[in-house]
Tab-separated table of N, CA, C and O in Angstrom:
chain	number	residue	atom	x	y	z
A	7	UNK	N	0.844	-1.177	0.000
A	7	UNK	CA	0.000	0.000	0.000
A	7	UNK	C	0.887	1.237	0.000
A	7	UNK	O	1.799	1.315	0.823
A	8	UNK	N	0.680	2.140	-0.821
A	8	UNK	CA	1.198	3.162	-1.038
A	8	UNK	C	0.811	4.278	-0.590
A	8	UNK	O	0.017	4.935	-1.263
A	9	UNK	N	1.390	4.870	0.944
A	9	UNK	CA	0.950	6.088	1.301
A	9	UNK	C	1.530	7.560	0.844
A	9	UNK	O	2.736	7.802	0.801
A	10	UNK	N	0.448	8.561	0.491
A	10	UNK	CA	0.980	9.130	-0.291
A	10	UNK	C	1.375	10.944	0.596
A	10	UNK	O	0.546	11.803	0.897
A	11	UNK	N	2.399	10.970	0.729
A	11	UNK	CA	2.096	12.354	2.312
A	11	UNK	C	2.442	14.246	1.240
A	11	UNK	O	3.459	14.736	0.747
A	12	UNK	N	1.220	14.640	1.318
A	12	UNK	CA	1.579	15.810	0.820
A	12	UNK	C	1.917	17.570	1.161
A	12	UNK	O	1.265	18.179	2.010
A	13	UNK	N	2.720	18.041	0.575
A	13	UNK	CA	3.080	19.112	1.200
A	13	UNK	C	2.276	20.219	1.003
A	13	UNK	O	2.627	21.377	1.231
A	14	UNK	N	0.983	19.802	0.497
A	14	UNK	CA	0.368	21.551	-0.022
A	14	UNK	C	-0.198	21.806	1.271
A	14	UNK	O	-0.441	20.789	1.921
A	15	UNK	N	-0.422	22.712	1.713
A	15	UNK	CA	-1.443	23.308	2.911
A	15	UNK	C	-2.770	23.121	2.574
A	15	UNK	O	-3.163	23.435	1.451
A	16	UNK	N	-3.818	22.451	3.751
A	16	UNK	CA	-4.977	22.144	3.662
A	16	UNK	C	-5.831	23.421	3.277
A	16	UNK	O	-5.490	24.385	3.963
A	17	UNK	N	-7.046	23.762	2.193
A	17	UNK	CA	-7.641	24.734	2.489
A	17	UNK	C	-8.704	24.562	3.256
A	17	UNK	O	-9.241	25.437	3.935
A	18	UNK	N	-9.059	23.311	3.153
A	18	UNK	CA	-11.117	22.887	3.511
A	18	UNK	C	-11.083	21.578	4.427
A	18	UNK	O	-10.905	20.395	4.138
A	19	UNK	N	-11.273	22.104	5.405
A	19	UNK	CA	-11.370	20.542	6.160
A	19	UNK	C	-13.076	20.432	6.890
A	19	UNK	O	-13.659	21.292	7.550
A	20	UNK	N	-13.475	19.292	6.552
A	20	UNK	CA	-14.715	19.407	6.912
A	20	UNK	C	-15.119	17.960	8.420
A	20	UNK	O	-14.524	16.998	8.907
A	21	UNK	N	-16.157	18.502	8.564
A	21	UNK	CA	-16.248	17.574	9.844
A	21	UNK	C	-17.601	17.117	9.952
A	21	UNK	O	-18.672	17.724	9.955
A	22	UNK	N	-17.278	15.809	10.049
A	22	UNK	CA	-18.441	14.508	9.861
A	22	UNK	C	-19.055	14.381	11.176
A	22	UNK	O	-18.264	14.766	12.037
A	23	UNK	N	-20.159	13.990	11.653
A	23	UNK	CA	-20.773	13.680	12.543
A	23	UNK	C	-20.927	11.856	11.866
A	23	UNK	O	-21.474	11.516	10.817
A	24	UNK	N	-20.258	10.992	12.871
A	24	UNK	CA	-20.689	9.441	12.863
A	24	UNK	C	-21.608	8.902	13.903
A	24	UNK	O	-21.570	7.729	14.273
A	25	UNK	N	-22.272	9.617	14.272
A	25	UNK	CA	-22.840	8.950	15.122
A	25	UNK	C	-24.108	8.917	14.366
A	25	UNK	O	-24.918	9.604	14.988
A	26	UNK	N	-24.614	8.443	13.344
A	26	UNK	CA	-25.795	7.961	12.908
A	26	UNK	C	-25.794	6.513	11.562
A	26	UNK	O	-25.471	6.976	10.468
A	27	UNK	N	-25.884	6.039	11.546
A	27	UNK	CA	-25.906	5.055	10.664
A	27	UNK	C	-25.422	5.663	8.932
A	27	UNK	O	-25.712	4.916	7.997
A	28	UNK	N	-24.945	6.551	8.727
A	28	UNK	CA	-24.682	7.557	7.799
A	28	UNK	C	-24.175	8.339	8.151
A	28	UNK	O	-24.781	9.157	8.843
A	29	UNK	N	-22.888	8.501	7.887
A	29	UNK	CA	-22.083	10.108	8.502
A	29	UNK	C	-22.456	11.222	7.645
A	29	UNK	O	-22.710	11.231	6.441
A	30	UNK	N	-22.439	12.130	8.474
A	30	UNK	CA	-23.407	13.100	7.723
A	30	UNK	C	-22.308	14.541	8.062
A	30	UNK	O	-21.807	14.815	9.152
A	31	UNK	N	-22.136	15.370	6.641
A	31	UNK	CA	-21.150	16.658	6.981
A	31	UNK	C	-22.190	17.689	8.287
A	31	UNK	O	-23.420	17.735	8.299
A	32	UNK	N	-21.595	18.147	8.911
A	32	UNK	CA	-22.069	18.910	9.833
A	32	UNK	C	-21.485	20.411	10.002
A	32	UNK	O	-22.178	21.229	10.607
A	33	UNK	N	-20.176	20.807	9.460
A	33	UNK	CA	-19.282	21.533	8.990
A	33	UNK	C	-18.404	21.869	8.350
A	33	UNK	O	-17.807	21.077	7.621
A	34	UNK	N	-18.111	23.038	8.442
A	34	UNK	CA	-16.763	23.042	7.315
A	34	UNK	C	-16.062	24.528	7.087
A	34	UNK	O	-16.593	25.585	6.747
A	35	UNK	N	-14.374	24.163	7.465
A	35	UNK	CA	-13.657	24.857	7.813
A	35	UNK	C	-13.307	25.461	6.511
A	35	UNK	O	-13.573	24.720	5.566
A	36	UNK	N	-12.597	27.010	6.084
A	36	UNK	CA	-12.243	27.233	4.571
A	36	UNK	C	-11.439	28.328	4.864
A	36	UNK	O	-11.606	29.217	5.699
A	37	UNK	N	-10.228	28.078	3.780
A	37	UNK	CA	-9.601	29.084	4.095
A	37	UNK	C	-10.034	30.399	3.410
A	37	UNK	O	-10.486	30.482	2.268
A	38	UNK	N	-9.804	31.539	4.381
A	38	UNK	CA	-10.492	32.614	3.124
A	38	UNK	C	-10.106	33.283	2.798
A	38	UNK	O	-9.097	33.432	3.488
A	39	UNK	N	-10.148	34.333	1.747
A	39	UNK	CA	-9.080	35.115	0.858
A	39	UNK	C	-7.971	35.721	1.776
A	39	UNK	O	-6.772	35.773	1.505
A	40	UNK	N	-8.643	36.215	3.021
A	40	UNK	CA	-7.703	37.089	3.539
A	40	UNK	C	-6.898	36.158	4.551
A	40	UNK	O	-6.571	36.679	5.617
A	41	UNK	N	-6.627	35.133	4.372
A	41	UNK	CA	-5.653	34.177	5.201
A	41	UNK	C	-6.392	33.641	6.204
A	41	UNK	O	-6.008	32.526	6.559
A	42	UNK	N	-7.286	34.064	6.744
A	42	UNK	CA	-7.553	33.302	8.169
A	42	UNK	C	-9.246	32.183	7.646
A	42	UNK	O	-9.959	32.170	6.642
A	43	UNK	N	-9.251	31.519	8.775
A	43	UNK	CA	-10.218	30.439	8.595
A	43	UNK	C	-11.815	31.011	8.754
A	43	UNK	O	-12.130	31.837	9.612
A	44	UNK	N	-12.545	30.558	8.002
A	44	UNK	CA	-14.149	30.631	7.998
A	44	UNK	C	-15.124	29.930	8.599
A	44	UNK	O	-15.951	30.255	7.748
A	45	UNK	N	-15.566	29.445	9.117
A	45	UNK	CA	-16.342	28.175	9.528
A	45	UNK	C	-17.775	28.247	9.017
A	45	UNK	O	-18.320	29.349	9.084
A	46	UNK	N	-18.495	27.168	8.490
A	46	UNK	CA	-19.810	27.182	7.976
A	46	UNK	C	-20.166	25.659	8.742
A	46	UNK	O	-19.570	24.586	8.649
A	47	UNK	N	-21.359	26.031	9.512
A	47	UNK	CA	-21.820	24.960	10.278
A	47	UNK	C	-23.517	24.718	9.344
A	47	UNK	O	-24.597	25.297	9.462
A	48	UNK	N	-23.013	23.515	8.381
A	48	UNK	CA	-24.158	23.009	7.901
A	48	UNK	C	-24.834	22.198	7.888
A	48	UNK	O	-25.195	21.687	6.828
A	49	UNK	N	-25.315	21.724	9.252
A	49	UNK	CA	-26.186	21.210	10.010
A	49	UNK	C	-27.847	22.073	10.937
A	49	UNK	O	-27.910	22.942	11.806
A	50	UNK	N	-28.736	21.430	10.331
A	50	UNK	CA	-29.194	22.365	10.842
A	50	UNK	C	-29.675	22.507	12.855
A	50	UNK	O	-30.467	23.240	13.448
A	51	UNK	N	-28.951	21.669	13.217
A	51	UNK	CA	-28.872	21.470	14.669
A	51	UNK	C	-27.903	21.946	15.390
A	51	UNK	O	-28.060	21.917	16.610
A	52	UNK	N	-26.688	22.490	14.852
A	52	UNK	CA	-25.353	23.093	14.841
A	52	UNK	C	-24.497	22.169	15.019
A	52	UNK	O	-25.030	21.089	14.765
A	53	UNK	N	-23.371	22.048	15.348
A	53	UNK	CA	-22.152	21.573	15.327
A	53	UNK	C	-21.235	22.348	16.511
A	53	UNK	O	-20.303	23.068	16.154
A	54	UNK	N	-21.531	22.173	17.859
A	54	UNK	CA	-20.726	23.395	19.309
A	54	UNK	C	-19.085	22.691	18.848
A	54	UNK	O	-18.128	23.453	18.716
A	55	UNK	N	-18.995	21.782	18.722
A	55	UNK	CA	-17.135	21.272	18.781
A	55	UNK	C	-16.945	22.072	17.801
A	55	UNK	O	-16.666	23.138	18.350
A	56	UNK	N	-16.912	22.294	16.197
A	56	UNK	CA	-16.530	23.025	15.141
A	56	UNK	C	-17.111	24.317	15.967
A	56	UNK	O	-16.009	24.755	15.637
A	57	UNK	N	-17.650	25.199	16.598
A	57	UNK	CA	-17.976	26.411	17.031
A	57	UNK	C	-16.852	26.885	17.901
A	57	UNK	O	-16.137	27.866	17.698
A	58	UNK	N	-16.787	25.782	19.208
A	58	UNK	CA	-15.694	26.126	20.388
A	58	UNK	C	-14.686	25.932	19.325
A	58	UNK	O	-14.248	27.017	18.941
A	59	UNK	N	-14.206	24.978	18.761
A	59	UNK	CA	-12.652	25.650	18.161
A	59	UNK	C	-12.389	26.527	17.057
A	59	UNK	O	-11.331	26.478	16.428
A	60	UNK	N	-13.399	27.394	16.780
A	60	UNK	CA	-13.642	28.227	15.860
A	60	UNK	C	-13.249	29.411	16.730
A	60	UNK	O	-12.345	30.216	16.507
A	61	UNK	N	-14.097	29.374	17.775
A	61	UNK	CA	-13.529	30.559	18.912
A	61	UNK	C	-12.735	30.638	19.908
A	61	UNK	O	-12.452	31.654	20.542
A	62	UNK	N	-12.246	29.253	20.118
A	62	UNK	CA	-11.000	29.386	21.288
A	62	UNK	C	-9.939	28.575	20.809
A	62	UNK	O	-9.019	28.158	21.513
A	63	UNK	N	-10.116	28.312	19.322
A	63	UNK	CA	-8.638	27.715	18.913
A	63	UNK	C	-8.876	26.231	19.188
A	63	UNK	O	-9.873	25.722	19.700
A	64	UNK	N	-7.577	25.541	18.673
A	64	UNK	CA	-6.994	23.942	18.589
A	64	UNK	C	-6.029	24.180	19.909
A	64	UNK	O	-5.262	25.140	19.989
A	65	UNK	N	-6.162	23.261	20.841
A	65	UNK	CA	-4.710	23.643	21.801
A	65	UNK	C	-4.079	21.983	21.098
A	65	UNK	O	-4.585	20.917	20.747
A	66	UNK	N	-2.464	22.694	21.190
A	66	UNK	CA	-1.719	21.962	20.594
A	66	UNK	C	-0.552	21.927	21.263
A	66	UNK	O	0.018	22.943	21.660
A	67	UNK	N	-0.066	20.588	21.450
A	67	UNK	CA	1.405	20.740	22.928
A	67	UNK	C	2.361	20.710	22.778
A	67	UNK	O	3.074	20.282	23.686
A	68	UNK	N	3.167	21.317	21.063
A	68	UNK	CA	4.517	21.125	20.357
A	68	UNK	C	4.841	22.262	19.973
A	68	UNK	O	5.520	21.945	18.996
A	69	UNK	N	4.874	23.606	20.013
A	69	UNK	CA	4.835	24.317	21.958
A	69	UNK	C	3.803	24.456	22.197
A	69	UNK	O	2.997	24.517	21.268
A	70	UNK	N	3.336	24.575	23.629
A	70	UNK	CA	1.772	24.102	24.078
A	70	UNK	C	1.218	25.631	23.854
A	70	UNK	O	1.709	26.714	24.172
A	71	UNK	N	0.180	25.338	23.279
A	71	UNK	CA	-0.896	26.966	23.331
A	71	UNK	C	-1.791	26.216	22.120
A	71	UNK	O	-2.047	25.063	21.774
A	72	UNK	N	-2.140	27.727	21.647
A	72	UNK	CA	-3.494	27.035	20.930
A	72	UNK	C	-3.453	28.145	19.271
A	72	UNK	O	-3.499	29.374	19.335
A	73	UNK	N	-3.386	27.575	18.286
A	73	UNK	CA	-3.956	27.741	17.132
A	73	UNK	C	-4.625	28.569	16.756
A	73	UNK	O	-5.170	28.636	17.858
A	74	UNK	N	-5.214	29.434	16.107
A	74	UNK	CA	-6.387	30.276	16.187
A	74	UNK	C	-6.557	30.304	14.645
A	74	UNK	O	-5.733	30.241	13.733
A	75	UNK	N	-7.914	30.421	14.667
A	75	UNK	CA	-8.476	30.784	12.829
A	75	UNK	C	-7.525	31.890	12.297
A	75	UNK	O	-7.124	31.777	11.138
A	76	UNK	N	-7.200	32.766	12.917
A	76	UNK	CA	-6.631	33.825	12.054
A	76	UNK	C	-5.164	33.270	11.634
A	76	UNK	O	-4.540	33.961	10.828
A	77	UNK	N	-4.579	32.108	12.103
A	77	UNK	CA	-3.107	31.584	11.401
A	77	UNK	C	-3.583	30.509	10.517
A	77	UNK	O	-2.964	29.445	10.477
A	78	UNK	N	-5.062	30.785	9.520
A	78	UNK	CA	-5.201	30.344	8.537
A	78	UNK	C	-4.594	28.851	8.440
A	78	UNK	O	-4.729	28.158	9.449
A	79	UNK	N	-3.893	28.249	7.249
A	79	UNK	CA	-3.798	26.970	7.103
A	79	UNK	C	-2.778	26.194	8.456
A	79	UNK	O	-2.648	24.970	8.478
A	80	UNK	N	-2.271	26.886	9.274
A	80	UNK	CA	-1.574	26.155	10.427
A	80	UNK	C	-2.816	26.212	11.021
A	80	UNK	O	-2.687	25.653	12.110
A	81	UNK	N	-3.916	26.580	10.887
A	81	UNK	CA	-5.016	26.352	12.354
A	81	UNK	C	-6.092	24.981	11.075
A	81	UNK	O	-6.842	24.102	11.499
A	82	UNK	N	-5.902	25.155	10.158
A	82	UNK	CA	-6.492	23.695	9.215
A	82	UNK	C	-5.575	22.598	9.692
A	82	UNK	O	-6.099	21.656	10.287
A	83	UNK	N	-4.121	22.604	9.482
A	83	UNK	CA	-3.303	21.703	9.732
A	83	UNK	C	-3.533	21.275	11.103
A	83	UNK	O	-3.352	20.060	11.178
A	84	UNK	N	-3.908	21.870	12.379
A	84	UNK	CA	-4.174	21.304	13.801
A	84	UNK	C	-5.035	21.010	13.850
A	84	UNK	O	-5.104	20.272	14.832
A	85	UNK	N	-6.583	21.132	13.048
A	85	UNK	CA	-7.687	20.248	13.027
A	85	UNK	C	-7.220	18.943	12.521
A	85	UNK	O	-7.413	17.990	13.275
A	86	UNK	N	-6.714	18.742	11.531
A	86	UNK	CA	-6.111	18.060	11.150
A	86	UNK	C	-5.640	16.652	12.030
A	86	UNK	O	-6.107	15.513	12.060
A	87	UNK	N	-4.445	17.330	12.752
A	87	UNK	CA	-3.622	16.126	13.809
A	87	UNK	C	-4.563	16.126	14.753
A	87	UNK	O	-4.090	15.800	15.841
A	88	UNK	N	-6.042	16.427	14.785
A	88	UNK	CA	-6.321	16.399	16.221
A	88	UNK	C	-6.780	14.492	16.730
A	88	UNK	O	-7.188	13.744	15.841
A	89	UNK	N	-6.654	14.061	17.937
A	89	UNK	CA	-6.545	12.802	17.882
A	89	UNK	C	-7.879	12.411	17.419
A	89	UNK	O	-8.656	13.352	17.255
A	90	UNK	N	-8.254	11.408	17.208
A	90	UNK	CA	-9.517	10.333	16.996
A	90	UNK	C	-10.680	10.955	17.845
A	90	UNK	O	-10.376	11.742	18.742
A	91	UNK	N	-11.944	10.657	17.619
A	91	UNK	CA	-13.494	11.108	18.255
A	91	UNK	C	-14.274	10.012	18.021
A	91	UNK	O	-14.278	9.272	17.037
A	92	UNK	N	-14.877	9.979	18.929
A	92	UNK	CA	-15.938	8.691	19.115
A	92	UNK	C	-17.064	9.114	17.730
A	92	UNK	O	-17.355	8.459	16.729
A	93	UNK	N	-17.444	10.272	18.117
A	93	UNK	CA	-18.621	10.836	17.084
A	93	UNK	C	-18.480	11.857	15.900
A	93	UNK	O	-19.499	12.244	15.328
A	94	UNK	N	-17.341	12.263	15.554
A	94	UNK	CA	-16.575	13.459	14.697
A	94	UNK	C	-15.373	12.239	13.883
A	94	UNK	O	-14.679	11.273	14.199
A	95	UNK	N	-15.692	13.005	12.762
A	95	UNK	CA	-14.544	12.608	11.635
A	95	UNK	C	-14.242	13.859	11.506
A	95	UNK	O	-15.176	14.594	11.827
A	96	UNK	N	-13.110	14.498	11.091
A	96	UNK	CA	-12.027	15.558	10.492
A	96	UNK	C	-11.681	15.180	9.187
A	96	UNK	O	-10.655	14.501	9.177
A	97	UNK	N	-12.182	15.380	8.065
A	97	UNK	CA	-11.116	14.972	6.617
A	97	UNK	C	-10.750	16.478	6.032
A	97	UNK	O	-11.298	17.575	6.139
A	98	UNK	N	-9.726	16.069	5.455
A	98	UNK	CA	-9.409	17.572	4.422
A	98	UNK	C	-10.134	17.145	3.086
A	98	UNK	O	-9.832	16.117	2.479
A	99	UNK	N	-11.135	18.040	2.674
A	99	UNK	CA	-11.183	17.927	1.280
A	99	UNK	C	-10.580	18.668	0.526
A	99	UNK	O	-10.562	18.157	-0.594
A	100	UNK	N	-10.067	19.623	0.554
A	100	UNK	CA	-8.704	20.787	-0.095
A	100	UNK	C	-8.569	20.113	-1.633
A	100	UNK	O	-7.736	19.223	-1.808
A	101	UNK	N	-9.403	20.563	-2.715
A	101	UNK	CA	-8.703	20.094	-3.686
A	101	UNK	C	-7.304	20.415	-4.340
A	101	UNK	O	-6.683	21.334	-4.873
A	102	UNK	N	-7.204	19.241	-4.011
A	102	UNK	CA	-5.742	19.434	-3.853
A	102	UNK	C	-4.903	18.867	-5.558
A	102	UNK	O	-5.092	17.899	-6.295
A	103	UNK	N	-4.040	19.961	-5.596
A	103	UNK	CA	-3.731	19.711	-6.980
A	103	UNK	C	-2.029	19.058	-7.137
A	103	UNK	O	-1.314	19.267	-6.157
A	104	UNK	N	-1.478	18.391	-8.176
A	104	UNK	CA	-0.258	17.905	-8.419
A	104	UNK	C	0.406	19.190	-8.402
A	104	UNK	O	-0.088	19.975	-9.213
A	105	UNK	N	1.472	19.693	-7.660
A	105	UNK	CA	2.465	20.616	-8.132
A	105	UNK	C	2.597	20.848	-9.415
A	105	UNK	O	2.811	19.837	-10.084
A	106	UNK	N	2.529	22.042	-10.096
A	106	UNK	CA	2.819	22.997	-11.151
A	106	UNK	C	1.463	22.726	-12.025
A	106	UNK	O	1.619	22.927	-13.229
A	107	UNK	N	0.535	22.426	-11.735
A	107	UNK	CA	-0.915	22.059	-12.657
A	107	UNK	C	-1.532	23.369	-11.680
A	107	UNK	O	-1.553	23.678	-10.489
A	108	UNK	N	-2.019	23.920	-13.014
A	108	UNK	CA	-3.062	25.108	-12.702
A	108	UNK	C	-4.317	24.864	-11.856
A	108	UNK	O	-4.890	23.792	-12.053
A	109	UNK	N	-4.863	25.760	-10.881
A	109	UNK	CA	-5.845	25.286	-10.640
A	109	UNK	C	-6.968	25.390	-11.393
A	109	UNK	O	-7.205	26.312	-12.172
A	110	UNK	N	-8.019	23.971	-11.056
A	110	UNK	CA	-9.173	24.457	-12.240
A	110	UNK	C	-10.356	24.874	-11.651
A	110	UNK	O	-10.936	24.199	-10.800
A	111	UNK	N	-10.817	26.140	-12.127
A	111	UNK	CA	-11.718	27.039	-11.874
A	111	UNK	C	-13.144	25.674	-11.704
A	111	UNK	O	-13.346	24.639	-12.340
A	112	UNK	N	-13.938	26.376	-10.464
A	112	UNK	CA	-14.874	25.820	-10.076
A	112	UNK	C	-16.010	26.093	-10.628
A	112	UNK	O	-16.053	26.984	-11.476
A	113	UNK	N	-17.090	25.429	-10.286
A	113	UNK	CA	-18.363	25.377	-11.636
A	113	UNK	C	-19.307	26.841	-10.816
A	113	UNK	O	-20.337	27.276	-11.330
């Protein structure tokens, strides 16, 4: 099996709710023009975990403190490493492109 580890910075990481027989998106993180992170909670019941770390950051212990939306793709990258959840998935969907291929404009 071929793992494949890439260096682009995440833009979009979105977050699954598993706790129903169907994981279902519940949010979603984006980076936005002006560098820092966006959050869109699209659930219509909300999503408080994607909220609290929207407003008080990722704490992270490699030096210990905490992340914040406004350091943009380093605060995607700490959603990212955050450990395992009983009821939350974290994936990046970031379309993510091969080095030196243009990006292609969205529909």
């Amino acid at each position: 099996m071929e793992v494949i580890v890439s260096n682009v910075a995440p833009t979009v990481v979105a977050i699954y709710d598993i706790g129903f027989p169907e994981a279902r998106k519940v949010a979603e993180f984006r980076l936005a023009a002006d560098g820092a992170v966006a959050l869109t909670v699209t659930d219509p019941d909300g999503c408080l975990v994607a909220e609290q770390w929207h407003e008080r950051g990722i704490k992270v212990y490699n030096p210990l403190g905490r992340v914040r939306p406004a350091q943009g793709a380093q605060f995607l990258r700490a959603l990212l490493d955050l450990p395992a959840m009983s009821y939350y998935r974290v994936v990046d969907e970031s379309p993510h492109q091969p080095p030196g291929l243009p990006q292609q404009p969205r529909p």
